[in-house]
PDB file of C-alpha atoms in Angstrom:
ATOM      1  CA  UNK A   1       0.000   0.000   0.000  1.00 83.00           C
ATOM      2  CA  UNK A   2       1.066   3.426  -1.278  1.00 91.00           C
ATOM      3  CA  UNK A   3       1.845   5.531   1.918  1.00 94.00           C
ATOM      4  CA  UNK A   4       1.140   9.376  -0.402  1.00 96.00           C
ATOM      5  CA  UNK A   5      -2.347   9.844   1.416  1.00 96.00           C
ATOM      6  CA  UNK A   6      -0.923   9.115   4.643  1.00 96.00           C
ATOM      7  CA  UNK A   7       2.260  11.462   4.283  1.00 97.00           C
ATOM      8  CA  UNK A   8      -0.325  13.937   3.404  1.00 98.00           C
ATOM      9  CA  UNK A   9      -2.392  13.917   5.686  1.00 98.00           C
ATOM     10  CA  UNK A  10      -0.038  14.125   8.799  1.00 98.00           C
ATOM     11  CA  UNK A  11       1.819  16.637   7.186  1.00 98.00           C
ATOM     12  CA  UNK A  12      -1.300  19.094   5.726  1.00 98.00           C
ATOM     13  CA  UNK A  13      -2.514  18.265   9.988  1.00 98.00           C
ATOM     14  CA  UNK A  14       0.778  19.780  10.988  1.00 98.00           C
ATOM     15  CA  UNK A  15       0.913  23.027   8.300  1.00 98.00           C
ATOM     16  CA  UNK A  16      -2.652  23.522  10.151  1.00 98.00           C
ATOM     17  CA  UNK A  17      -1.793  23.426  13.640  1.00 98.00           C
ATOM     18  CA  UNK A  18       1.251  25.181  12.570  1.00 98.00           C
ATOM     19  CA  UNK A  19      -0.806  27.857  10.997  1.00 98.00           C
ATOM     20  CA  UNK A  20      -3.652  28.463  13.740  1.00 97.00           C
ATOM     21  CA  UNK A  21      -0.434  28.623  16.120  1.00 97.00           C
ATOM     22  CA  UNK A  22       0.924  31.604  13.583  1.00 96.00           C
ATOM     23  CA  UNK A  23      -2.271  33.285  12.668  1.00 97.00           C
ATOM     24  CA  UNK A  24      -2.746  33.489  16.761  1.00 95.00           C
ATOM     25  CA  UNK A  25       0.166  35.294  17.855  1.00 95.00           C
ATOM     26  CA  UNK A  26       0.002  37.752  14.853  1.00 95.00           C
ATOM     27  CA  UNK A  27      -3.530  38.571  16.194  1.00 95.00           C
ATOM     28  CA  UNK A  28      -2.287  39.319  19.053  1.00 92.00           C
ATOM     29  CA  UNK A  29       0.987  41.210  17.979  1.00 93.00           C
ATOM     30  CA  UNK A  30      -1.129  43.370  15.701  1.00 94.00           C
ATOM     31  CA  UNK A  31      -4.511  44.935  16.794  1.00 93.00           C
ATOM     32  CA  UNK A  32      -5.605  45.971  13.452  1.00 96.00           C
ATOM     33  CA  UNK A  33      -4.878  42.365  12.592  1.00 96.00           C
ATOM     34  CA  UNK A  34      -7.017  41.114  15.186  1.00 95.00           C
ATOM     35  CA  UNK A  35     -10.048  43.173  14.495  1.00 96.00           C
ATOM     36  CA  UNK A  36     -10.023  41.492  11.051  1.00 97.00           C
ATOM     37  CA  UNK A  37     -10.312  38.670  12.438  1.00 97.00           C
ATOM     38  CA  UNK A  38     -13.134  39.257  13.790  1.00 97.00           C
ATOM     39  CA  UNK A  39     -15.915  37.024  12.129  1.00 97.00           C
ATOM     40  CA  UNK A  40     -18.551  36.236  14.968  1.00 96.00           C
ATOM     41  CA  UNK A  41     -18.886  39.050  17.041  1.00 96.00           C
ATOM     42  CA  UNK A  42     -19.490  36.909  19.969  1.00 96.00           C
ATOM     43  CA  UNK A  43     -16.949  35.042  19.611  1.00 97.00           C
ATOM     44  CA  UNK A  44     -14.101  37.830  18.677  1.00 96.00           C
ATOM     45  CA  UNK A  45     -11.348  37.045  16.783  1.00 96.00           C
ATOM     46  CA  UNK A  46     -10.984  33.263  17.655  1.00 97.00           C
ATOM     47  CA  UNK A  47     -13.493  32.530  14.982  1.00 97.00           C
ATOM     48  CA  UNK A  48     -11.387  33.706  12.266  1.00 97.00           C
ATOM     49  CA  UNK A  49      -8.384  32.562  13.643  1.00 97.00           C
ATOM     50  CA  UNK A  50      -9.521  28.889  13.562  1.00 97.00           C
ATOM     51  CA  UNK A  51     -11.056  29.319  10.274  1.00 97.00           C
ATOM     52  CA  UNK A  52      -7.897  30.421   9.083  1.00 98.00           C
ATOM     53  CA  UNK A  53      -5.971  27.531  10.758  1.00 98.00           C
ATOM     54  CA  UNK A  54      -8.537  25.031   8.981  1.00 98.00           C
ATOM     55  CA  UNK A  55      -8.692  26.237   5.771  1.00 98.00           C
ATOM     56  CA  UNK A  56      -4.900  26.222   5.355  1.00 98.00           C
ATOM     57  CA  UNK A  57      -5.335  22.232   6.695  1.00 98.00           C
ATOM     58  CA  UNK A  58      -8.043  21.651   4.419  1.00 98.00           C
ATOM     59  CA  UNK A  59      -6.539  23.192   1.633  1.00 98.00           C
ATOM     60  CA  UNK A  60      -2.766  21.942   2.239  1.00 98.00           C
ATOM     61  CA  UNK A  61      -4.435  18.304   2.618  1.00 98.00           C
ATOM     62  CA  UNK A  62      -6.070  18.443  -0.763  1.00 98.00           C
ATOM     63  CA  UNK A  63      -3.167  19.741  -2.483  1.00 98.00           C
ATOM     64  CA  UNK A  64      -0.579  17.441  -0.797  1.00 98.00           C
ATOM     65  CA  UNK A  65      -3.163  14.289  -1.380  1.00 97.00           C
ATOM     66  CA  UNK A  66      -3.655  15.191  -5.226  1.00 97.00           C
ATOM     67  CA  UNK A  67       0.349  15.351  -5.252  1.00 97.00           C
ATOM     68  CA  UNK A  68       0.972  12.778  -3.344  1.00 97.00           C
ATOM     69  CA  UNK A  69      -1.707  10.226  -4.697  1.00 94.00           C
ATOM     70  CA  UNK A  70      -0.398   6.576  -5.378  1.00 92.00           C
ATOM     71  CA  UNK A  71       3.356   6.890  -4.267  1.00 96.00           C
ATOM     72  CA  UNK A  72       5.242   5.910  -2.190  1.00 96.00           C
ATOM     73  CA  UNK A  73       7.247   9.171  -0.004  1.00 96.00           C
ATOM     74  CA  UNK A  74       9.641   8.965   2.399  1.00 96.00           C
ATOM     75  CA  UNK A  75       8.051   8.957   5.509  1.00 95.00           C
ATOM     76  CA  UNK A  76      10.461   9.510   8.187  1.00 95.00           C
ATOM     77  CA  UNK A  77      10.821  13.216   7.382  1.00 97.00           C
ATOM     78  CA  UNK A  78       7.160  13.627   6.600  1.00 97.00           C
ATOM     79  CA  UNK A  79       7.090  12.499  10.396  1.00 97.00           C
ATOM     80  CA  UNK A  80       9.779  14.964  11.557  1.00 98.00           C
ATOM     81  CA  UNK A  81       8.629  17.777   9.336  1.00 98.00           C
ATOM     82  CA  UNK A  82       4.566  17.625  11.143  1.00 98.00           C
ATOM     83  CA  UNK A  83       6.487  16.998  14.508  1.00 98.00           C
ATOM     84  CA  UNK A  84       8.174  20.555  14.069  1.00 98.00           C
ATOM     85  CA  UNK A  85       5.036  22.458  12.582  1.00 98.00           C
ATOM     86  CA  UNK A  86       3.290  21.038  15.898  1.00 98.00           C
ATOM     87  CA  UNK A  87       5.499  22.503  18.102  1.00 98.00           C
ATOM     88  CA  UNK A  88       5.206  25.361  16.340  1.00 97.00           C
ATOM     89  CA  UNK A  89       1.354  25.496  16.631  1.00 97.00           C
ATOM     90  CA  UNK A  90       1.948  24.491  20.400  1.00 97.00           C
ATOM     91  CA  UNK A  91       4.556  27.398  20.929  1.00 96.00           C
ATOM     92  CA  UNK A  92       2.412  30.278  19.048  1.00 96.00           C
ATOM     93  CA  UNK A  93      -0.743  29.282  21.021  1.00 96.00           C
ATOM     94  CA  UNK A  94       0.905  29.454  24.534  1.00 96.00           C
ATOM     95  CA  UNK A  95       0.035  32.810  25.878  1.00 95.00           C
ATOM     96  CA  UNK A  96       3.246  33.577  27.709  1.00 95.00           C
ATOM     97  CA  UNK A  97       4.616  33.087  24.021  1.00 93.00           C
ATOM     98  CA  UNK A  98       2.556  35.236  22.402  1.00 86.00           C
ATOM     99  CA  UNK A  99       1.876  37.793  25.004  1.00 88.00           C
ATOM    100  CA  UNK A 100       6.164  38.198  24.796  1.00 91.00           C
ATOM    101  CA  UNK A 101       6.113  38.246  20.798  1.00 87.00           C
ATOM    102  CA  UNK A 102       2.869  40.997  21.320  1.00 80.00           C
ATOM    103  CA  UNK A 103       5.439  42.577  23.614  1.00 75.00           C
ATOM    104  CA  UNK A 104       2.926  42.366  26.725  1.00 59.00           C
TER     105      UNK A 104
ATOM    106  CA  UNK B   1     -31.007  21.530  42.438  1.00 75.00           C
ATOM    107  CA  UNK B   2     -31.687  22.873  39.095  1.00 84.00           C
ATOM    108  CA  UNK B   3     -29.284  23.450  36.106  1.00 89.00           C
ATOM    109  CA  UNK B   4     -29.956  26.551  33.970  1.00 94.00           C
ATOM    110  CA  UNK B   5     -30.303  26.419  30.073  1.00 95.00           C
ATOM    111  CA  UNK B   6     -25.944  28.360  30.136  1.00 96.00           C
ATOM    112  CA  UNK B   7     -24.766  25.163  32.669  1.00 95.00           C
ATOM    113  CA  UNK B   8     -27.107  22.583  30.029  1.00 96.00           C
ATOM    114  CA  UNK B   9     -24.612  23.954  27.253  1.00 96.00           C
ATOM    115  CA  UNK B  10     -21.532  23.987  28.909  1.00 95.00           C
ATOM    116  CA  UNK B  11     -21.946  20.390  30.859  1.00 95.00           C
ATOM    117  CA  UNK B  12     -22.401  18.965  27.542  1.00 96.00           C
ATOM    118  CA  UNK B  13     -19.249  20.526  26.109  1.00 96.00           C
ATOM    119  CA  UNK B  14     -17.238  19.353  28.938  1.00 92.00           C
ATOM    120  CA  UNK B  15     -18.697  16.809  30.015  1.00 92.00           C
ATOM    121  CA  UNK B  16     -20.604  14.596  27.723  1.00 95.00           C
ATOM    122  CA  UNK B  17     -18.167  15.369  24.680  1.00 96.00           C
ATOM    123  CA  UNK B  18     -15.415  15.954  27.219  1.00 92.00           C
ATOM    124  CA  UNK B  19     -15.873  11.977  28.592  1.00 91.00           C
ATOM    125  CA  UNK B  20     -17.226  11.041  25.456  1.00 95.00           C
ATOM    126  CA  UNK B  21     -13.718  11.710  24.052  1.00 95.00           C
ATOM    127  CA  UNK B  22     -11.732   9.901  26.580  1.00 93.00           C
ATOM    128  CA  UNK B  23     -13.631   6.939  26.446  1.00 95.00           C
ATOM    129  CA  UNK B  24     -13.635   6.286  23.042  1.00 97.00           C
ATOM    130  CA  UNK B  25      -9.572   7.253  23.079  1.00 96.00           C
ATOM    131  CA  UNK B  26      -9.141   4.466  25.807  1.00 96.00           C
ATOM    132  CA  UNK B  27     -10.762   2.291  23.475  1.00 96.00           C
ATOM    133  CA  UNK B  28      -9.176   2.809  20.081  1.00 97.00           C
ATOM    134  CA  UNK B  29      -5.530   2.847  21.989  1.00 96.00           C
ATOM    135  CA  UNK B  30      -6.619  -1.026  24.008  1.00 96.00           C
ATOM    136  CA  UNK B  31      -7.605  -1.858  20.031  1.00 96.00           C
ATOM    137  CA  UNK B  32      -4.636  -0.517  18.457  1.00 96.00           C
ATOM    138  CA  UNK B  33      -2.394  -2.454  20.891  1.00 95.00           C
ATOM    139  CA  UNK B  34      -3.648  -5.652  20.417  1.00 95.00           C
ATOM    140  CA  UNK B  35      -3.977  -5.081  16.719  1.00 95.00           C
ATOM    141  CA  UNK B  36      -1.595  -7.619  16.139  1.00 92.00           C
ATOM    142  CA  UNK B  37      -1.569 -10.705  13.851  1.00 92.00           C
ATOM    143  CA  UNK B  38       0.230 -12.748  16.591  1.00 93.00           C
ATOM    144  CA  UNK B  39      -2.535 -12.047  19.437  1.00 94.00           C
ATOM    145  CA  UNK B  40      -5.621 -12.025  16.573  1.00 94.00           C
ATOM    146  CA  UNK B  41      -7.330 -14.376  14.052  1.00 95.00           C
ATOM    147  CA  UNK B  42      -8.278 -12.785  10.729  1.00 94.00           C
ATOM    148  CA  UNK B  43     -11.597 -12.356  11.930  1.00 95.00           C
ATOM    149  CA  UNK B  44     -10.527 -10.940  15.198  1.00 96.00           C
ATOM    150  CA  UNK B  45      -8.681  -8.383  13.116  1.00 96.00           C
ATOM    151  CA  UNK B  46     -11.463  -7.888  10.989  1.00 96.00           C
ATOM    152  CA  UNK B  47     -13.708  -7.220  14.374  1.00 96.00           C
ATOM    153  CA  UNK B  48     -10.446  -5.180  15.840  1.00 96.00           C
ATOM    154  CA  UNK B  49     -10.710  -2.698  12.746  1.00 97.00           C
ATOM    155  CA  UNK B  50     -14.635  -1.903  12.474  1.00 97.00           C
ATOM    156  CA  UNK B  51     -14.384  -1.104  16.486  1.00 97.00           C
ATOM    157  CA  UNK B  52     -11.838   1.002  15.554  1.00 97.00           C
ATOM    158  CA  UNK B  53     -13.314   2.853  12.797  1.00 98.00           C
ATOM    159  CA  UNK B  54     -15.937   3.357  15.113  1.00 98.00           C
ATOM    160  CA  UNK B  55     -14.116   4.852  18.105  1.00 97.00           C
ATOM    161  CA  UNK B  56     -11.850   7.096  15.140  1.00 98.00           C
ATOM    162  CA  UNK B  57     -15.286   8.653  13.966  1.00 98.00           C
ATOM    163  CA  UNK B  58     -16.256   9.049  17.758  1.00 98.00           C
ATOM    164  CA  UNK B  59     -12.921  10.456  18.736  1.00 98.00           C
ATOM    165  CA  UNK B  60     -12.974  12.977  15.760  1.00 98.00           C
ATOM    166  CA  UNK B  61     -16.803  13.586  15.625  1.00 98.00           C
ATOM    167  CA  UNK B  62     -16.918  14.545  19.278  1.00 98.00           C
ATOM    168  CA  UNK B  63     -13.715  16.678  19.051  1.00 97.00           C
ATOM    169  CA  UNK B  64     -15.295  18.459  16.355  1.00 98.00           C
ATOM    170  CA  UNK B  65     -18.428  18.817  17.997  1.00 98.00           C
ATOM    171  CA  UNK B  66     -16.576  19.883  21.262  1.00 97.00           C
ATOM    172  CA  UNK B  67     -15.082  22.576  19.706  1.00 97.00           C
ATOM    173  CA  UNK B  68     -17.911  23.863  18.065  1.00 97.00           C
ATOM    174  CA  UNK B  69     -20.319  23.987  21.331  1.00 97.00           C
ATOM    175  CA  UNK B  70     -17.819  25.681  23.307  1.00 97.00           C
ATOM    176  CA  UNK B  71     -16.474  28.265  20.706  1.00 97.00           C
ATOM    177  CA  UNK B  72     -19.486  29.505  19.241  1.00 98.00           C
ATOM    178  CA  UNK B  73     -22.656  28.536  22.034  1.00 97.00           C
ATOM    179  CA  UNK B  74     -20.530  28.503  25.623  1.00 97.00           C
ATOM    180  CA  UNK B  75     -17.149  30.744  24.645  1.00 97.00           C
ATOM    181  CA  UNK B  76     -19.850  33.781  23.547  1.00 97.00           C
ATOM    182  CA  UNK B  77     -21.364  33.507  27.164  1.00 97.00           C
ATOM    183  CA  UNK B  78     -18.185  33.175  29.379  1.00 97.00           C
ATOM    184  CA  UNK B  79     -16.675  36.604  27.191  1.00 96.00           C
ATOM    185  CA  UNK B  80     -20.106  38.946  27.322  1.00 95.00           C
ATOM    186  CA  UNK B  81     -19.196  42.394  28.832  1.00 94.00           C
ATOM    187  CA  UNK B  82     -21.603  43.586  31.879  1.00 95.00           C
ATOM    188  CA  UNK B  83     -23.573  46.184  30.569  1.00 93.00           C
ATOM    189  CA  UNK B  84     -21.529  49.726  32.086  1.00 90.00           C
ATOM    190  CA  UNK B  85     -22.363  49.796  36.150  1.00 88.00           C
ATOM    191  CA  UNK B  86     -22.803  46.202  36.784  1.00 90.00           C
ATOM    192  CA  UNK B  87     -21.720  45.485  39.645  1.00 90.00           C
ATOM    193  CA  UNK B  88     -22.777  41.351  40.090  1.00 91.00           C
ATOM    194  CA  UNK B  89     -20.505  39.666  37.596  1.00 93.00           C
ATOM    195  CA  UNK B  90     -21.553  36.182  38.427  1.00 90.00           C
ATOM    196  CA  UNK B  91     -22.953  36.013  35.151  1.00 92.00           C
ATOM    197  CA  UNK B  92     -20.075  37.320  33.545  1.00 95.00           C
ATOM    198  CA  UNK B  93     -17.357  34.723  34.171  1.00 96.00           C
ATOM    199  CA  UNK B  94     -15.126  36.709  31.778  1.00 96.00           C
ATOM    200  CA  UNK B  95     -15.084  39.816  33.705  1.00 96.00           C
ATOM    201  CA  UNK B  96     -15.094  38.573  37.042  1.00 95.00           C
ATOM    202  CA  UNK B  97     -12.045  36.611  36.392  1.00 96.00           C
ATOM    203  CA  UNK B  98     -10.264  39.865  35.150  1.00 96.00           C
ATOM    204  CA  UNK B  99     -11.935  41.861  37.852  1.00 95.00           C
ATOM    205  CA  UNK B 100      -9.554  39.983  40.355  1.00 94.00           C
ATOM    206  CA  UNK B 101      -6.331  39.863  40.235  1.00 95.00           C
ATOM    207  CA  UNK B 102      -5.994  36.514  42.115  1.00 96.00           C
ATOM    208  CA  UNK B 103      -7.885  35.398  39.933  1.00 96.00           C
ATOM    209  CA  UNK B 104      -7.149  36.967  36.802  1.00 96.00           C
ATOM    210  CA  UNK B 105      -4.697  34.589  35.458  1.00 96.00           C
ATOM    211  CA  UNK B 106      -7.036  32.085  34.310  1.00 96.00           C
ATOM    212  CA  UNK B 107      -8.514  34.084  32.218  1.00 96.00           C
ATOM    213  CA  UNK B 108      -5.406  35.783  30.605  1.00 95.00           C
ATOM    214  CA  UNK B 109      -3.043  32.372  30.756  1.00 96.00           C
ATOM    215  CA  UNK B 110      -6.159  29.285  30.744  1.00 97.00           C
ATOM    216  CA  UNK B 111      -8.638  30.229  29.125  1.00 97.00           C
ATOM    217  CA  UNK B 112      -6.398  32.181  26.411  1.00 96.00           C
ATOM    218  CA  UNK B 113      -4.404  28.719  26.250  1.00 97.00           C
ATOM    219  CA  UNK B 114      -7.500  26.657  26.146  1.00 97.00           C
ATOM    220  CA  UNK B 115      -9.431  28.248  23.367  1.00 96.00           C
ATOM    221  CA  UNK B 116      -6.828  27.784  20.594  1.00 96.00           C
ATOM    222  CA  UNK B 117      -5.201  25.016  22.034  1.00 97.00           C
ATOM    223  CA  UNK B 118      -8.475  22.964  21.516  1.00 97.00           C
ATOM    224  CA  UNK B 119      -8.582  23.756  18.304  1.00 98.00           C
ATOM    225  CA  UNK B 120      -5.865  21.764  17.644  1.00 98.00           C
ATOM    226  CA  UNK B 121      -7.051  18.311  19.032  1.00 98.00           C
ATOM    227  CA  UNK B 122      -9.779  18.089  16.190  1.00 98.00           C
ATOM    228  CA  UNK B 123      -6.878  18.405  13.194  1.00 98.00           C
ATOM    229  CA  UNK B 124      -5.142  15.877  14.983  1.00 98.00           C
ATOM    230  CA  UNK B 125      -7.949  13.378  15.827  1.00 98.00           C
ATOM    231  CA  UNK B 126      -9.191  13.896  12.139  1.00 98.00           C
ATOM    232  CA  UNK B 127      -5.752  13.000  10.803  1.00 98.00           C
ATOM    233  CA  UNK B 128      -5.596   9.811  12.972  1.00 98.00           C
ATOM    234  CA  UNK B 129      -8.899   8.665  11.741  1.00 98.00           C
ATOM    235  CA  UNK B 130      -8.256   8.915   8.147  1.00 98.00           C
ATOM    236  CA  UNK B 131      -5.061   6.714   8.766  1.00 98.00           C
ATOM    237  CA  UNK B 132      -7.201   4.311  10.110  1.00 98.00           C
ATOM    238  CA  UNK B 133      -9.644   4.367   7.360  1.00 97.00           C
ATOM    239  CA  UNK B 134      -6.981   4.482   4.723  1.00 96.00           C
ATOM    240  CA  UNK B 135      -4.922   1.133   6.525  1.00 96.00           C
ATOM    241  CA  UNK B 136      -7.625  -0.732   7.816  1.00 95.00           C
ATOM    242  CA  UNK B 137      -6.829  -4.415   8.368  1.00 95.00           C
ATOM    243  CA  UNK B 138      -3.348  -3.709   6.713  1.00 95.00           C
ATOM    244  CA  UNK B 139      -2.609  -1.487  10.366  1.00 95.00           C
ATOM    245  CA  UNK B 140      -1.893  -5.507  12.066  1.00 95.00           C
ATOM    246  CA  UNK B 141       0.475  -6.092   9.958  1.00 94.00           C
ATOM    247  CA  UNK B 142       2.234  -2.037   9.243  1.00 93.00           C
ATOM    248  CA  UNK B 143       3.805  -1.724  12.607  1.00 93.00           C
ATOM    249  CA  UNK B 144       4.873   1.302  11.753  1.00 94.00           C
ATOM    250  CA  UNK B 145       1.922   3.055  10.847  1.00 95.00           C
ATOM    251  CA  UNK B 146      -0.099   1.866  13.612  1.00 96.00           C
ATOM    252  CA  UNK B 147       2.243   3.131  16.441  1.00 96.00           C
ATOM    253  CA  UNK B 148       2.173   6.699  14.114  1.00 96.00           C
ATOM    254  CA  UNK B 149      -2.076   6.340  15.046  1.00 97.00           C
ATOM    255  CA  UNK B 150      -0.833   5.464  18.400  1.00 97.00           C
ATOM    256  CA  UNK B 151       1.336   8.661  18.863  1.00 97.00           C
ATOM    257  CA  UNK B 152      -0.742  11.053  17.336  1.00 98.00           C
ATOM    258  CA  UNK B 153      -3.457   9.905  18.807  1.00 98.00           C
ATOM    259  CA  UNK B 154      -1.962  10.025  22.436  1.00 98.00           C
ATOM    260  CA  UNK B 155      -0.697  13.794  21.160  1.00 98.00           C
ATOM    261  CA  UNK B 156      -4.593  14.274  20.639  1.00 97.00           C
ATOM    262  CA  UNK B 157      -5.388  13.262  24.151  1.00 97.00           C
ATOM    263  CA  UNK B 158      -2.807  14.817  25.870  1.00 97.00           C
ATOM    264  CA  UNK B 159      -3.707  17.840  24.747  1.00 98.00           C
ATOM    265  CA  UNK B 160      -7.714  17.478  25.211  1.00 97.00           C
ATOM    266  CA  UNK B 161      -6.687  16.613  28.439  1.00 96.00           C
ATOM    267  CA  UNK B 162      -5.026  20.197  29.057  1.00 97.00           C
ATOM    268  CA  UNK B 163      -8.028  21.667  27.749  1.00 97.00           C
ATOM    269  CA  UNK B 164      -9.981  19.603  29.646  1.00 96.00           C
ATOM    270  CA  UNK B 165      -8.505  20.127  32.649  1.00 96.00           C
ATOM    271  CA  UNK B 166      -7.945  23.750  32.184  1.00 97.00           C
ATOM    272  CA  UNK B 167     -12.195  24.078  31.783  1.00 96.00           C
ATOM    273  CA  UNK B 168     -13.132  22.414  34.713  1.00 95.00           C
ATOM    274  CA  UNK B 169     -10.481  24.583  36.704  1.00 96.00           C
ATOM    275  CA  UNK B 170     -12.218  27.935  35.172  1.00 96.00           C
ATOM    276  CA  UNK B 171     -15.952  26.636  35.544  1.00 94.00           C
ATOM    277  CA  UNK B 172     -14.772  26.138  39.274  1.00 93.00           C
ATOM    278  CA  UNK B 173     -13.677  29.790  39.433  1.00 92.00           C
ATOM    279  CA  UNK B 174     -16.181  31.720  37.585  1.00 92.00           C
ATOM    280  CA  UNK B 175     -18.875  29.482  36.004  1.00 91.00           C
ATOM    281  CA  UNK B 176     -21.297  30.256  33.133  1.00 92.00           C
ATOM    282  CA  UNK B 177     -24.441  30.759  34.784  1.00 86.00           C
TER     283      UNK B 177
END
C-alpha cells in the first residue's frame, strides 16, 4: 500500500496546527490584525483565527493528497517535518509566548 | 437543584463530549495495541478494525463537535461584557475573572491557552482517523503506521486533556451561569 495519502495527511494536519499557532500570535501582535479577524462578534477574533488555521489544513491536505496520490514518499521526514510544525502550533498558542512576541 | 439552560450547554461541552472523548480514546488505543496478527485471528482483526473505525469517527466527531459547542454557544457567554455599572458579575465569568487579580490569570493564561489550544485536538484526531480508514486491516500487519495512530493519537489526548482540565479549573472559578 502506497503511503502518499498518509504522508499527506499528517503533514497538511501539521501546516494547520502550525498555521492556527501563527495566525494566533500575529492577532495578538497586531490589533488591526485582530479586528479582522473578527468574524462572529461573539466570539471575537478566535473565529477567524480557527477558520484560518482550517482552511490552510483543508486546503494543504487536498493539495498534498492530489500530489501525493499513489506513491510511495519517504516517511520519516514527513514524520519529523509535522512533529516541528506542531510545536510550532503548540509554541504560538501558549500565551506567555505570544503575550512576549505581542510585547505584553 | 436545578441546572440553567448556560450550565445545560456547557456540561455537555465538557462533560458529555469531554468523557465522550476519553472513552472512546481508551478504546481505540486497548484496540490498536492488540492489533496484532500474533494475538488475533483474521476475523478478530477484521472485528479489531470496524471497532476502531468506530471509536476514530467518535474520537474525531466529538472533538469536532466539542469545539464547536464551546467556541461559538458557551465561549460567547463566558466573554459577554456587563452592561456599564454592573456590579454582580456572576454572570459574567469573563469579567469577574479579570476583575480579580488573584484570579485573573485564568482568564489571561487558561482560558487564552484553552481556546486555541483545543482547536488543535480536532486536526489531529481527524488525521488519525483517516489513517485508520486508509490502513484498515493492513494497520496488524504495518507496525509502523499503527504506532504513528498510536502517537498522534496520544498527542490528541494529551492535549484534550489540558483543555480539559484547564475548563473544569475555570468553571470552578467563575462558572457560566
Amino acid at each position: 500500500m502506497k503511503n502518499g495519502t498518509s504522508a499527506a495527511a499528517i503533514l497538511a494536519a501539521g501546516i494547520g496546527l502550525a498555521m492556527t499557532g501563527i495566525i494566533s500570535t500575529l492577532a495578538e501582535a497586531i490589533a488591526a490584525f485582530g479586528k479582522v479577524l473578527i468574524w462572529s462578534k461573539p466570539v471575537g477574533d478566535l473565529s477567524g483565527k480557527t477558520f484560518i488555521g482550517i482552511a490552510a489544513w483543508l486546503v494543504s491536505w487536498l493539495i498534498l493528497g492530489l500530489l501525493w496520490r499513489d506513491k510511495e514518499v519517504s516517511f520519516r521526514p514527513i514524520l519529523i517535518v509535522s512533529a516541528v510544525l506542531l510545536v510550532i502550533g503548540l509554541l504560538f498558542t501558549f500565551p506567555p509566548v505570544f503575550d512576549l512576541i505581542a510585547g505584553g | 437543584m436545578a441546572f440553567t439552560f448556560r450550565e445545560i450547554w456547557t456540561a455537555i461541552h465538557g462533560m458529555a463530549l469531554g468523557f465522550g472523548f476519553v472513552l472512546f480514546f481508551t478504546g481505540a488505543l486497548a484496540l490498536l495495541l492488540t492489533l496484532q496478527p500474533q494475538l488475533l485471528t483474521a476475523r478478530g482483526i477484521r472485528r479489531n478494525i470496524i471497532l476502531l473505525k468506530i471509536s476514530g469517527i467518535a474520537i474525531a466527531g466529538l472533538s469536532w463537535l466539542a469545539v464547536i459547542v464551546g467556541t461559538y454557544i458557551v465561549y460567547p457567554w463566558y466573554r459577554a461584557a456587563p452592561p456599564k455599572g454592573t456590579t454582580d458579575l456572576s454572570s459574567f465569568p469573563r469579567s469577574r475573572l479579570l476583575a480579580n487579580s488573584a484570579l485573573s490569570g485564568w482568564h489571561n493564561f487558561g482560558m487564552e491557552w484553552k481556546e486555541h489550544l483545543g482547536w488543535l485536538v480536532p486536526i489531529i484526531a481527524t488525521a488519525a482517523l483517516f489513517l485508520i480508514f486508509r490502513y484498515g486491516e493492513h494497520l496488524a500487519k504495518e507496525k509502523k503506521m499503527r504506532w504513528t495512530v498510536f502517537v498522534i493519537l496520544c498527542i490528541a489526548f494529551v492535549l484534550a486533556g489540558i483543555v480539559g482540565v484547564l475548563g473544569a479549573i475555570i468553571t470552578k472559578e467563575a462558572a457560566v451561569v
